[in-house]
C-alpha positions as a Python dict, from the first residue, in 0.01 Angstrom:
ca = {
    (1, 'M'): (0, 0, 0),
    (2, 'D'): (53, 351, 137),
    (3, 'F'): (206, 453, -195),
    (4, 'L'): (-90, 305, -385),
    (5, 'Y'): (-340, 490, -165),
    (6, 'A'): (-146, 814, -203),
    (7, 'S'): (-140, 775, -582),
    (8, 'L'): (-512, 703, -597),
    (9, 'F'): (-589, 998, -370),
    (10, 'S'): (-379, 1227, -591),
    (11, 'L'): (-567, 1107, -896),
    (12, 'F'): (-899, 1164, -714),
    (13, 'V'): (-802, 1522, -626),
    (14, 'L'): (-695, 1583, -987),
    (15, 'V'): (-1027, 1456, -1121),
    (16, 'V'): (-1233, 1662, -875),
    (17, 'S'): (-1032, 1978, -944),
    (18, 'Y'): (-1058, 1943, -1318),
    (19, 'S'): (-1426, 1853, -1295),
    (20, 'L'): (-1501, 2178, -1110),
    (21, 'H'): (-1296, 2377, -1359),
    (22, 'F'): (-1460, 2190, -1645),
    (23, 'F'): (-1818, 2278, -1547),
    (24, 'L'): (-1748, 2639, -1446),
    (25, 'Y'): (-1540, 2713, -1753),
    (26, 'H'): (-1775, 2558, -2002),
    (27, 'S'): (-2075, 2730, -1842),
    (28, 'K'): (-1899, 3061, -1898),
    (29, 'L'): (-1819, 2967, -2259),
    (30, 'A'): (-2186, 2899, -2322),
    (31, 'E'): (-2265, 3254, -2214),
    (32, 'D'): (-1975, 3428, -2388),
    (33, 'H'): (-1964, 3251, -2723),
    (34, 'K'): (-2295, 3193, -2895),
    (35, 'L'): (-2140, 3093, -3228),
    (36, 'L'): (-1902, 2819, -3122),
    (37, 'P'): (-1890, 2517, -3353),
    (38, 'A'): (-2146, 2253, -3262),
    (39, 'G'): (-2016, 1945, -3085),
    (40, 'R'): (-1981, 1779, -2750),
    (41, 'I'): (-1723, 1810, -2474),
    (42, 'G'): (-1749, 1459, -2336),
    (43, 'W'): (-1645, 1356, -1988),
    (44, 'P'): (-1497, 1582, -1718),
    (45, 'V'): (-1119, 1610, -1739),
    (46, 'V'): (-1060, 1369, -2029),
    (47, 'G'): (-1331, 1512, -2257),
    (48, 'E'): (-1346, 1292, -2567),
    (49, 'S'): (-980, 1193, -2553),
    (50, 'F'): (-1066, 832, -2478),
    (51, 'E'): (-1306, 801, -2774),
    (52, 'F'): (-1045, 971, -2993),
    (53, 'L'): (-776, 721, -2892),
    (54, 'V'): (-1002, 415, -2897),
    (55, 'S'): (-1108, 478, -3258),
    (56, 'G'): (-739, 451, -3349),
    (57, 'W'): (-679, 143, -3138),
    (58, 'K'): (-968, -24, -3321),
    (59, 'G'): (-809, 62, -3654),
    (60, 'H'): (-1048, 334, -3771),
    (61, 'P'): (-931, 680, -3654),
    (62, 'E'): (-1144, 836, -3928),
    (63, 'K'): (-1459, 715, -3747),
    (64, 'F'): (-1414, 974, -3471),
    (65, 'I'): (-1389, 1248, -3735),
    (66, 'F'): (-1662, 1136, -3975),
    (67, 'D'): (-1917, 1055, -3703),
    (68, 'R'): (-1894, 1412, -3578),
    (69, 'M'): (-1880, 1567, -3923),
    (70, 'S'): (-2205, 1384, -3998),
    (71, 'K'): (-2372, 1473, -3668),
    (72, 'F'): (-2258, 1834, -3626),
    (73, 'S'): (-2105, 1985, -3940),
    (74, 'P'): (-1880, 1879, -4232),
    (75, 'I'): (-1699, 2212, -4191),
    (76, 'A'): (-1601, 2217, -3823),
    (77, 'F'): (-1701, 2067, -3492),
    (78, 'R'): (-1615, 2119, -3128),
    (79, 'T'): (-1466, 1862, -2890),
    (80, 'S'): (-1235, 1835, -2589),
    (81, 'L'): (-899, 1657, -2627),
    (82, 'M'): (-582, 1648, -2417),
    (83, 'L'): (-753, 1859, -2146),
    (84, 'E'): (-820, 2135, -2401),
    (85, 'N'): (-1114, 2285, -2590),
    (86, 'V'): (-1061, 2192, -2953),
    (87, 'A'): (-1223, 2297, -3279),
    (88, 'V'): (-1163, 2040, -3552),
    (89, 'L'): (-1154, 2206, -3895),
    (90, 'C'): (-1245, 1956, -4165),
    (91, 'G'): (-1180, 1903, -4532),
    (92, 'A'): (-950, 2083, -4775),
    (93, 'Q'): (-1097, 2418, -4668),
    (94, 'G'): (-1000, 2357, -4305),
    (95, 'N'): (-652, 2242, -4399),
    (96, 'K'): (-596, 2546, -4619),
    (97, 'F'): (-716, 2785, -4349),
    (98, 'L'): (-488, 2642, -4079),
    (99, 'F'): (-182, 2600, -4301),
    (100, 'S'): (-209, 2946, -4460),
    (101, 'N'): (-278, 3132, -4133),
    (102, 'E'): (20, 2997, -3944),
    (103, 'N'): (165, 3272, -3719),
    (104, 'K'): (-119, 3504, -3826),
    (105, 'L'): (-428, 3363, -3655),
    (106, 'V'): (-287, 3034, -3528),
    (107, 'Q'): (43, 2890, -3415),
    (108, 'V'): (172, 2538, -3374),
    (109, 'W'): (70, 2375, -3047),
    (110, 'W'): (166, 2051, -2876),
    (111, 'P'): (15, 1899, -2562),
    (112, 'S'): (183, 1998, -2236),
    (113, 'S'): (321, 1644, -2222),
    (114, 'V'): (570, 1739, -2494),
    (115, 'D'): (753, 1995, -2280),
    (116, 'K'): (785, 1737, -2001),
    (117, 'I'): (917, 1470, -2236),
    (118, 'F'): (1145, 1725, -2412),
    (119, 'P'): (1255, 1956, -2126),
    (120, 'S'): (1511, 2186, -2282),
    (121, 'T'): (1616, 2459, -2037),
    (122, 'N'): (1253, 2560, -1982),
    (123, 'K'): (1208, 2654, -2347),
    (124, 'T'): (889, 2540, -2510),
    (125, 'Y'): (892, 2272, -2777),
    (126, 'K'): (743, 2533, -3008),
    (127, 'A'): (1052, 2751, -2972),
    (128, 'Q'): (1273, 2449, -3022),
    (129, 'T'): (1103, 2350, -3347),
    (130, 'M'): (1138, 2707, -3479),
    (131, 'K'): (1510, 2699, -3405),
    (132, 'M'): (1537, 2354, -3563),
    (133, 'R'): (1401, 2491, -3889),
    (134, 'K'): (1678, 2751, -3894),
    (135, 'I'): (1944, 2487, -3842),
    (136, 'L'): (1831, 2213, -4081),
    (137, 'P'): (1777, 2370, -4427),
    (138, 'N'): (2131, 2292, -4541),
    (139, 'F'): (2067, 1923, -4478),
    (140, 'I'): (1705, 1862, -4579),
    (141, 'K'): (1671, 2048, -4908),
    (142, 'P'): (1682, 1819, -5213),
    (143, 'E'): (2018, 1934, -5347),
    (144, 'A'): (2179, 1866, -5008),
    (145, 'L'): (2020, 1524, -4975),
    (146, 'Q'): (2157, 1406, -5310),
    (147, 'R'): (2487, 1308, -5153),
    (148, 'Y'): (2310, 1080, -4906),
    (149, 'V'): (2150, 855, -5170),
    (150, 'P'): (2455, 625, -5209),
    (151, 'I'): (2485, 605, -4828),
    (152, 'M'): (2118, 511, -4804),
    (153, 'D'): (2178, 245, -5070),
    (154, 'V'): (2465, 88, -4872),
    (155, 'V'): (2267, 86, -4545),
    (156, 'T'): (1960, -58, -4720),
    (157, 'Q'): (2155, -339, -4886),
    (158, 'R'): (2310, -427, -4551),
    (159, 'H'): (1964, -425, -4390),
    (160, 'F'): (1827, -680, -4635),
    (161, 'A'): (2140, -895, -4616),
    (162, 'D'): (2128, -906, -4235),
    (163, 'G'): (1753, -918, -4171),
    (164, 'W'): (1586, -1077, -4475),
    (165, 'D'): (1828, -1295, -4670),
    (166, 'G'): (1818, -1662, -4577),
    (167, 'K'): (1488, -1629, -4390),
    (168, 'E'): (1163, -1802, -4478),
    (169, 'E'): (945, -1579, -4260),
    (170, 'I'): (1002, -1233, -4113),
    (171, 'V'): (803, -983, -3906),
    (172, 'T'): (793, -679, -4132),
    (173, 'Y'): (725, -391, -3894),
    (174, 'E'): (1002, -490, -3655),
    (175, 'L'): (1249, -490, -3943),
    (176, 'T'): (1130, -165, -4106),
    (177, 'R'): (1156, 12, -3770),
    (178, 'N'): (1511, -119, -3724),
    (179, 'F'): (1596, -16, -4078),
    (180, 'A'): (1458, 338, -4048),
    (181, 'F'): (1627, 399, -3715),
    (182, 'T'): (1960, 253, -3827),
    (183, 'L'): (1953, 476, -4134),
    (184, 'A'): (1868, 783, -3924),
    (185, 'C'): (2156, 704, -3687),
    (186, 'K'): (2395, 683, -3982),
    (187, 'I'): (2277, 1002, -4157),
    (188, 'F'): (2227, 1221, -3849),
    (189, 'V'): (2501, 1107, -3606),
    (190, 'S'): (2726, 871, -3810),
    (191, 'I'): (2656, 563, -3596),
    (192, 'D'): (2753, 256, -3802),
    (193, 'D'): (2734, -6, -3526),
    (194, 'L'): (2406, -197, -3570),
    (195, 'E'): (2399, -316, -3209),
    (196, 'R'): (2450, 39, -3086),
    (197, 'A'): (2163, 160, -3304),
    (198, 'R'): (1933, -119, -3182),
    (199, 'Y'): (2021, -39, -2820),
    (200, 'L'): (1919, 323, -2872),
    (201, 'S'): (1601, 236, -3063),
    (202, 'C'): (1429, 35, -2788),
    (203, 'P'): (1273, 324, -2590),
    (204, 'F'): (1143, 524, -2886),
    (205, 'E'): (797, 371, -2906),
    (206, 'S'): (739, 471, -2542),
    (207, 'I'): (836, 830, -2619),
    (208, 'V'): (589, 869, -2906),
    (209, 'T'): (306, 700, -2714),
    (210, 'G'): (379, 922, -2413),
    (211, 'I'): (360, 1243, -2617),
    (212, 'F'): (4, 1165, -2728),
    (213, 'S'): (-117, 1015, -2399),
    (214, 'I'): (-327, 1179, -2128),
    (215, 'P'): (-59, 1360, -1919),
    (216, 'I'): (-109, 1181, -1585),
    (217, 'D'): (236, 1140, -1432),
    (218, 'L'): (190, 826, -1222),
    (219, 'P'): (396, 505, -1219),
    (220, 'G'): (303, 270, -1500),
    (221, 'T'): (119, 526, -1713),
    (222, 'P'): (219, 577, -2079),
    (223, 'F'): (309, 936, -1991),
    (224, 'R'): (556, 830, -1719),
    (225, 'R'): (706, 565, -1947),
    (226, 'G'): (754, 833, -2213),
    (227, 'I'): (937, 1060, -1967),
    (228, 'N'): (1163, 777, -1850),
    (229, 'A'): (1243, 670, -2205),
    (230, 'S'): (1323, 1028, -2306),
    (231, 'N'): (1555, 1075, -2008),
    (232, 'F'): (1739, 753, -2093),
    (233, 'I'): (1793, 846, -2458),
    (234, 'R'): (1891, 1203, -2373),
    (235, 'K'): (2175, 1083, -2147),
    (236, 'E'): (2304, 858, -2422),
    (237, 'L'): (2289, 1139, -2678),
    (238, 'I'): (2466, 1388, -2453),
    (239, 'A'): (2752, 1138, -2423),
    (240, 'I'): (2761, 1113, -2804),
    (241, 'V'): (2768, 1496, -2832),
    (242, 'K'): (3058, 1521, -2586),
    (243, 'Q'): (3259, 1261, -2777),
    (244, 'R'): (3191, 1432, -3110),
    (245, 'K'): (3322, 1761, -2972),
    (246, 'I'): (3646, 1586, -2882),
    (247, 'D'): (3664, 1422, -3224),
    (248, 'L'): (3610, 1758, -3398),
    (249, 'D'): (3889, 1917, -3191),
    (250, 'E'): (4125, 1630, -3273),
    (251, 'G'): (4036, 1622, -3643),
    (252, 'K'): (3875, 1276, -3622),
    (253, 'A'): (3541, 1419, -3736),
    (254, 'T'): (3459, 1687, -3994),
    (255, 'P'): (3222, 1985, -3969),
    (256, 'T'): (3014, 1864, -4265),
    (257, 'Q'): (2997, 1490, -4203),
    (258, 'D'): (2645, 1487, -4055),
    (259, 'V'): (2373, 1685, -3878),
    (260, 'L'): (2536, 1638, -3538),
    (261, 'S'): (2862, 1810, -3641),
    (262, 'H'): (2662, 2094, -3795),
    (263, 'M'): (2459, 2146, -3477),
    (264, 'I'): (2769, 2148, -3257),
    (265, 'L'): (2927, 2422, -3469),
    (266, 'F'): (2605, 2618, -3536),
    (267, 'R'): (2583, 2970, -3390),
    (268, 'D'): (2254, 3153, -3342),
    (269, 'E'): (2182, 3516, -3434),
    (270, 'N'): (2370, 3625, -3120),
    (271, 'G'): (2676, 3419, -3202),
    (272, 'K'): (2609, 3164, -2927),
    (273, 'L'): (2670, 2791, -2966),
    (274, 'L'): (2395, 2547, -2877),
    (275, 'E'): (2418, 2381, -2537),
    (276, 'E'): (2474, 2007, -2523),
    (277, 'H'): (2126, 1924, -2392),
    (278, 'D'): (1970, 2143, -2665),
    (279, 'I'): (2160, 1946, -2929),
    (280, 'A'): (2058, 1618, -2766),
    (281, 'D'): (1689, 1719, -2774),
    (282, 'K'): (1708, 1820, -3140),
    (283, 'I'): (1879, 1497, -3241),
    (284, 'L'): (1620, 1310, -3034),
    (285, 'A'): (1339, 1479, -3230),
    (286, 'L'): (1506, 1389, -3562),
    (287, 'L'): (1554, 1027, -3457),
    (288, 'I'): (1188, 1002, -3355),
    (289, 'G'): (1092, 1115, -3704),
    (290, 'G'): (1334, 865, -3854),
    (291, 'H'): (1205, 589, -3629),
    (292, 'D'): (832, 618, -3698),
    (293, 'T'): (723, 796, -4016),
    (294, 'A'): (913, 613, -4290),
    (295, 'S'): (914, 281, -4100),
    (296, 'S'): (534, 282, -4089),
    (297, 'T'): (497, 366, -4459),
    (298, 'S'): (757, 106, -4560),
    (299, 'A'): (571, -164, -4366),
    (300, 'F'): (239, -79, -4529),
    (301, 'I'): (400, -77, -4873),
    (302, 'V'): (488, -441, -4800),
    (303, 'K'): (125, -505, -4697),
    (304, 'Y'): (-34, -356, -5008),
    (305, 'L'): (216, -507, -5252),
    (306, 'A'): (138, -848, -5102),
    (307, 'E'): (-236, -793, -5147),
    (308, 'L'): (-222, -641, -5497),
    (309, 'P'): (-13, -846, -5745),
    (310, 'E'): (-77, -604, -6033),
    (311, 'I'): (63, -316, -5827),
    (312, 'Y'): (365, -527, -5728),
    (313, 'N'): (429, -610, -6093),
    (314, 'G'): (424, -242, -6190),
    (315, 'V'): (675, -152, -5918),
    (316, 'Y'): (893, -455, -6003),
    (317, 'K'): (903, -365, -6373),
    (318, 'E'): (1007, -6, -6302),
    (319, 'Q'): (1275, -103, -6050),
    (320, 'M'): (1423, -376, -6269),
    (321, 'E'): (1462, -129, -6557),
    (322, 'I'): (1665, 92, -6326),
    (323, 'A'): (1865, -204, -6193),
    (324, 'K'): (1954, -318, -6547),
    (325, 'S'): (2090, 28, -6627),
    (326, 'K'): (2346, 5, -6346),
    (327, 'A'): (2693, -143, -6367),
    (328, 'P'): (2771, -432, -6126),
    (329, 'G'): (2818, -287, -5777),
    (330, 'E'): (2717, 64, -5885),
    (331, 'L'): (2512, 241, -5617),
    (332, 'L'): (2185, 424, -5667),
    (333, 'N'): (2202, 798, -5726),
    (334, 'W'): (1966, 1095, -5740),
    (335, 'E'): (1888, 1045, -6109),
    (336, 'D'): (1782, 685, -6045),
    (337, 'L'): (1534, 792, -5780),
    (338, 'S'): (1389, 1057, -6012),
    (339, 'K'): (1293, 774, -6250),
    (340, 'M'): (1089, 591, -5982),
    (341, 'K'): (767, 774, -6069),
    (342, 'Y'): (525, 481, -6052),
    (343, 'S'): (684, 355, -5729),
    (344, 'W'): (637, 695, -5569),
    (345, 'R'): (272, 710, -5679),
    (346, 'V'): (226, 373, -5509),
    (347, 'A'): (393, 503, -5192),
    (348, 'C'): (168, 812, -5198),
    (349, 'E'): (-143, 597, -5225),
    (350, 'V'): (-21, 396, -4926),
    (351, 'M'): (20, 720, -4730),
    (352, 'R'): (-327, 834, -4836),
    (353, 'L'): (-486, 516, -4700),
    (354, 'V'): (-259, 494, -4394),
    (355, 'P'): (-122, 843, -4325),
    (356, 'P'): (186, 827, -4100),
    (357, 'V'): (66, 1145, -3926),
    (358, 'Q'): (-307, 1147, -3849),
    (359, 'G'): (-322, 1522, -3786),
    (360, 'A'): (-181, 1795, -3565),
    (361, 'F'): (-282, 2079, -3334),
    (362, 'R'): (-271, 2454, -3365),
    (363, 'E'): (-357, 2726, -3112),
    (364, 'A'): (-565, 3038, -3176),
    (365, 'I'): (-348, 3343, -3098),
    (366, 'T'): (-642, 3582, -3133),
    (367, 'D'): (-1022, 3566, -3152),
    (368, 'F'): (-1135, 3505, -3511),
    (369, 'M'): (-1430, 3389, -3716),
    (370, 'Y'): (-1418, 3081, -3937),
    (371, 'N'): (-1713, 3009, -4168),
    (372, 'G'): (-1952, 3183, -3931),
    (373, 'Y'): (-1811, 3015, -3620),
    (374, 'S'): (-1641, 3203, -3337),
    (375, 'I'): (-1301, 3063, -3237),
    (376, 'P'): (-1184, 3213, -2905),
    (377, 'K'): (-822, 3303, -2841),
    (378, 'G'): (-644, 3017, -2665),
    (379, 'W'): (-862, 2746, -2815),
    (380, 'K'): (-682, 2460, -2980),
    (381, 'L'): (-754, 2358, -3339),
    (382, 'Y'): (-694, 2026, -3507),
    (383, 'W'): (-659, 1923, -3869),
    (384, 'S'): (-714, 1561, -3965),
    (385, 'A'): (-556, 1392, -4266),
    (386, 'N'): (-847, 1148, -4278),
    (387, 'S'): (-1105, 1425, -4322),
    (388, 'T'): (-977, 1445, -4681),
    (389, 'H'): (-780, 1123, -4743),
    (390, 'K'): (-1082, 899, -4688),
    (391, 'N'): (-1347, 1143, -4803),
    (392, 'H'): (-1527, 1047, -5126),
    (393, 'E'): (-1568, 1418, -5205),
    (394, 'F'): (-1194, 1442, -5268),
    (395, 'F'): (-1101, 1080, -5348),
    (396, 'P'): (-1378, 879, -5522),
    (397, 'E'): (-1399, 522, -5388),
    (398, 'P'): (-1167, 622, -5103),
    (399, 'E'): (-1105, 263, -4984),
    (400, 'K'): (-984, 152, -5328),
    (401, 'F'): (-607, 137, -5385),
    (402, 'D'): (-548, 349, -5695),
    (403, 'P'): (-203, 502, -5762),
    (404, 'S'): (-338, 678, -6072),
    (405, 'R'): (-482, 941, -5835),
    (406, 'F'): (-129, 1085, -5829),
    (407, 'E'): (-74, 1108, -6203),
    (408, 'G'): (-37, 1450, -6369),
    (409, 'N'): (-99, 1727, -6119),
    (410, 'G'): (-223, 1477, -5862),
    (411, 'P'): (-489, 1544, -5596),
    (412, 'A'): (-638, 1889, -5544),
    (413, 'P'): (-443, 2123, -5314),
    (414, 'Y'): (-481, 2063, -4940),
    (415, 'T'): (-644, 1721, -4986),
    (416, 'F'): (-332, 1501, -4964),
    (417, 'V'): (-152, 1597, -4643),
    (418, 'P'): (53, 1304, -4505),
    (419, 'F'): (329, 1546, -4405),
    (420, 'G'): (107, 1835, -4295),
    (421, 'G'): (135, 2171, -4467),
    (422, 'G'): (224, 2538, -4434),
    (423, 'P'): (536, 2659, -4249),
    (424, 'H'): (526, 2351, -4027),
    (425, 'M'): (512, 2091, -4301),
    (426, 'C'): (732, 1800, -4195),
    (427, 'P'): (1089, 1916, -4270),
    (428, 'G'): (1193, 1557, -4337),
    (429, 'K'): (949, 1501, -4625),
    (430, 'E'): (1219, 1475, -4893),
    (431, 'Y'): (1441, 1262, -4671),
    (432, 'A'): (1148, 1021, -4620),
    (433, 'R'): (1085, 1006, -4995),
    (434, 'L'): (1443, 900, -5065),
    (435, 'E'): (1443, 644, -4786),
    (436, 'I'): (1113, 488, -4901),
    (437, 'L'): (1218, 466, -5266),
    (438, 'V'): (1556, 306, -5190),
    (439, 'F'): (1376, 56, -4965),
    (440, 'M'): (1123, -28, -5239),
    (441, 'H'): (1401, -76, -5494),
    (442, 'H'): (1581, -345, -5297),
    (443, 'L'): (1262, -501, -5162),
    (444, 'V'): (1109, -592, -5498),
    (445, 'R'): (1442, -672, -5664),
    (446, 'R'): (1507, -940, -5404),
    (447, 'F'): (1169, -1085, -5308),
    (448, 'K'): (809, -1172, -5360),
    (449, 'W'): (610, -1246, -5045),
    (450, 'E'): (272, -1332, -4898),
    (451, 'K'): (98, -1232, -4578),
    (452, 'I'): (75, -1495, -4306),
    (453, 'I'): (-226, -1325, -4141),
    (454, 'P'): (-456, -1230, -4433),
    (455, 'D'): (-693, -1003, -4237),
    (456, 'E'): (-444, -846, -3995),
    (457, 'Q'): (-577, -523, -3844),
    (458, 'I'): (-408, -183, -3853),
    (459, 'V'): (-373, -13, -3512),
    (460, 'F'): (-313, 361, -3462),
    (461, 'N'): (-136, 440, -3133),
    (462, 'P'): (-85, 716, -3243),
    (463, 'M'): (130, 608, -3538),
    (464, 'P'): (-17, 335, -3757),
    (465, 'S'): (123, -14, -3722),
    (466, 'P'): (15, -368, -3812),
    (467, 'A'): (-150, -527, -3505),
    (468, 'K'): (75, -835, -3520),
    (469, 'G'): (374, -672, -3688),
    (470, 'L'): (285, -796, -4040),
    (471, 'P'): (450, -1140, -4051),
    (472, 'I'): (517, -1249, -4411),
    (473, 'R'): (656, -1551, -4593),
    (474, 'I'): (927, -1443, -4836),
    (475, 'Y'): (1039, -1597, -5166),
    (476, 'P'): (1373, -1479, -5306),
    (477, 'H'): (1389, -1414, -5678),
    (478, 'K'): (1602, -1661, -5866),
    (479, 'V'): (1918, -1495, -5993),
}
């Protein structure tokens, strides 16, 4: 009981302290900045964070954005999220401004929770991501990824043989998460053991939820669970790094076999090797991307193909033409994936309706004006994929599933942003494209299916997922 009382008292002190800061600070802002975007700051301490999160939990994250665009301005509005003053810049114009002014007027920003979940020798996550982008180009550019297509094919075939074949019903999201993580383990750190990959995958959902939670470090909170999960995974990865160093020295591993070997041998501009915990944190970040982004999109491809037989038939026809062109046992290659144009338009429409990344933060590095509004230095800014993806101004009948939106030149610039944009566009975009297309190829070649829960809700926490995991009844094609 003493511990409970102490925890509650600590929380009370935190709330009172932040409340005082909240009222004094915002009173000063009202005096100093007459041209701030219109909006509301919500409750003391938490601001509008709760409303922001709840709209996602209820399956409609766009409601938070569109309600305020309607009430305050379709261009920009002011709110308070993650204990920070935030200006939300809306529409294609807002996306273009933030993406094109990276490191000029704004810089990437993550909540303080990120540095606690990814503590890397007191360096900020921002510095780590910048270094990551120097390390990864040799592995994530299209010409480098070509050699991974056959490997992806082998892993994908094994996934369907182990998890889908012989089953009458499966829970889709559980399997797509296992698939995406297993593939990431193979490509990034050469882990082939399925049980080992599953063991490592268990804590990842807690890490992602913790990053986007209110950073209250008390037992049982999502933030604390995120920290604990990160510490567990990091220890496992450091052990993997140590073993790989030994294998490289003994010639049992090669310098070019995967991202891990490359990171171990990488030297920075001063000729220094990366420390083991730095490597572990970078691999952790890559595995998080592999665990959530493509797994979510793959699951929702299953959902929409079940609901839309004509779309399924179009994907099936395209994939069977490719399958018939292959010799028995021949693996997919880069040229095969380049022929999957309709399938990729379908995947893009899925990502428009259910973007794997809802948006991201930036930080103002100087005072500037945006469309007549004053944005003070230090303020945080947020771009939202839904401010364009589900906006009838950019996508007529935005709730309608229509892959033809991506024919020809596709949507207007800065309107379709499932991977962000600018210098900090998701570096794994091309990797995700390959993974999704290989998954679609084997999915439709093997099965038709139907949803068991017809009106299953989508939950955003913060990544989108089916509320019940998308259980389906599967029907193998007759050979």
